[in-house]
């Protein structure tokens, strides 16, 4: 009989953080798991670290896939997985000790296909955690649901990160859901939405159980993503067409396109990526979104109106204008804080002067003498 859960960890040149990441899995309060570490042609000491760790714990299996790309590594892990559930962890991140226990408990309680939990961002230099947002619709917690049963958007339910989701392996197998190997980035986006649009029964946890290490210099989110977000949307659209999704799922997709494009433009690594993404949106998706404009949610309405212009520079100006307003607001807030600090220091100095005047007063000296004599007499009597 296999383990209850298979934890898949793709590894590429992660030697610096690898032992800590593995240790966070081995320290789980739920011990019935296998950890499938897939080395993806690392050129550092990652593979030797994996082999050393596997000798210490039989639950660790070391696999190798020399085809570059996290999609290939994760697919290899899925091919070897034998658990009832599948979880993912990146080799430079770490997880809370109770993640598997809490996620599996809710999956079993609600017969869920996906259990989505919260996460935070960890800054190792400052040893600090920045809490990321949780779904604000409180009615969705402590029950299961599918996308076509809810009024809020899928982008409010989850971010496109597979490591914050526990999946039913049988659900993935029955629907042949795998990572797209032509995606260097945004592979999570395509994988998750194929599952969501397949009618997955979802459970949300209001706990931040995954810790994403933010300050990793080799992160792909800091490099040109070469339009992978647009390709991922294409995969999702093809899958949605095959599934025959009706109005509810189409509404989710329309707003997902806008969310993905907005995020890509705001985080573009360089001008070339920015212009490529802008042009790709207008050539592939703008007309489709315009035809379904009534489905656009209020949170994306302003963005759609701004990007309606067929000129990347015009939208860049809108971004600049927003940033300028943000900086002006931040500056005003900073000046207010500086004023409050000056007032607090002036008040502190006033209190200090009042205390000094009080200590110099005749009444204070008399009062101090009156309180000193009884305590002194008591000490003398106790000494006898």
Coordinates of N, CA, C and O in Angstrom, one line a residue, residues 2 13 23 85 98 115 140 153 178 186 195 207 220-221 254 277 290 334 350 354 372 374 384:
X2 N 0.6 2.2 -0.9 CA 1.4 3.4 -1.0 C 1.1 4.4 0.0 O 0.2 4.3 0.9
X13 N 19.8 23.5 -9.4 CA 20.8 24.4 -8.8 C 20.2 25.1 -7.5 O 20.3 26.4 -7.4
X23 N 14.1 19.4 4.9 CA 13.8 19.3 6.4 C 12.4 19.8 6.7 O 11.8 19.2 7.6
X85 N -2.9 11.7 -2.7 CA -2.9 13.2 -3.0 C -1.5 13.6 -3.5 O -0.5 12.9 -3.2
X98 N 2.5 21.8 9.8 CA 1.1 21.2 9.8 C 0.5 21.2 8.4 O -0.7 20.9 8.3
X115 N -7.3 21.4 -2.5 CA -7.3 22.1 -1.2 C -6.3 23.3 -1.4 O -5.1 23.1 -1.5
X140 N -16.9 31.0 1.7 CA -16.3 29.9 0.9 C -15.5 29.0 1.8 O -15.2 27.9 1.4
X153 N -14.6 35.7 -8.3 CA -13.8 35.3 -9.4 C -12.8 34.3 -9.0 O -12.4 34.2 -7.8
X178 N -1.5 17.5 -16.9 CA -0.1 17.5 -16.8 C 0.4 19.0 -17.1 O -0.3 19.8 -17.6
X186 N 4.8 30.4 -16.2 CA 3.4 30.3 -16.3 C 2.8 28.9 -16.5 O 1.7 28.7 -16.8
X195 N -7.4 22.2 -14.1 CA -8.0 21.5 -13.0 C -9.3 22.2 -12.6 O -10.4 21.6 -12.5
X207 N -5.3 29.5 6.3 CA -4.0 29.5 7.0 C -2.9 29.6 6.0 O -3.0 29.1 4.9
X220 N 12.9 32.9 -12.0 CA 12.5 33.2 -13.4 C 11.6 34.4 -13.5 O 11.4 35.0 -14.5
X221 N 11.0 34.7 -12.3 CA 10.1 35.9 -12.3 C 10.8 37.2 -12.5 O 10.2 38.2 -12.8
X254 N -12.5 35.2 -19.0 CA -12.4 36.6 -19.5 C -11.6 37.4 -18.5 O -10.7 38.2 -18.8
X277 N 4.3 41.6 -24.8 CA 3.0 41.2 -24.2 C 1.9 42.1 -24.6 O 0.8 41.6 -24.8
X290 N -13.4 42.2 -25.8 CA -14.4 43.2 -26.1 C -15.7 42.7 -26.4 O -16.8 43.2 -26.1
X334 N 4.4 60.0 4.5 CA 5.7 60.1 5.1 C 5.9 61.4 5.9 O 6.4 61.5 7.0
X350 N 8.9 67.9 26.7 CA 8.1 68.6 27.7 C 7.9 67.9 29.0 O 8.0 68.4 30.1
X354 N 9.2 68.8 32.8 CA 8.3 68.9 33.9 C 8.8 68.0 35.0 O 8.7 68.3 36.2
X372 N 11.3 58.0 52.7 CA 12.5 57.4 53.0 C 12.7 56.9 54.5 O 13.1 55.8 54.8
X374 N 10.5 56.0 57.0 CA 9.8 54.7 57.4 C 10.6 53.5 56.9 O 10.7 52.5 57.6
X384 N 18.2 44.2 63.4 CA 18.4 43.8 64.8 C 17.9 42.4 65.0 O 18.3 41.7 65.9

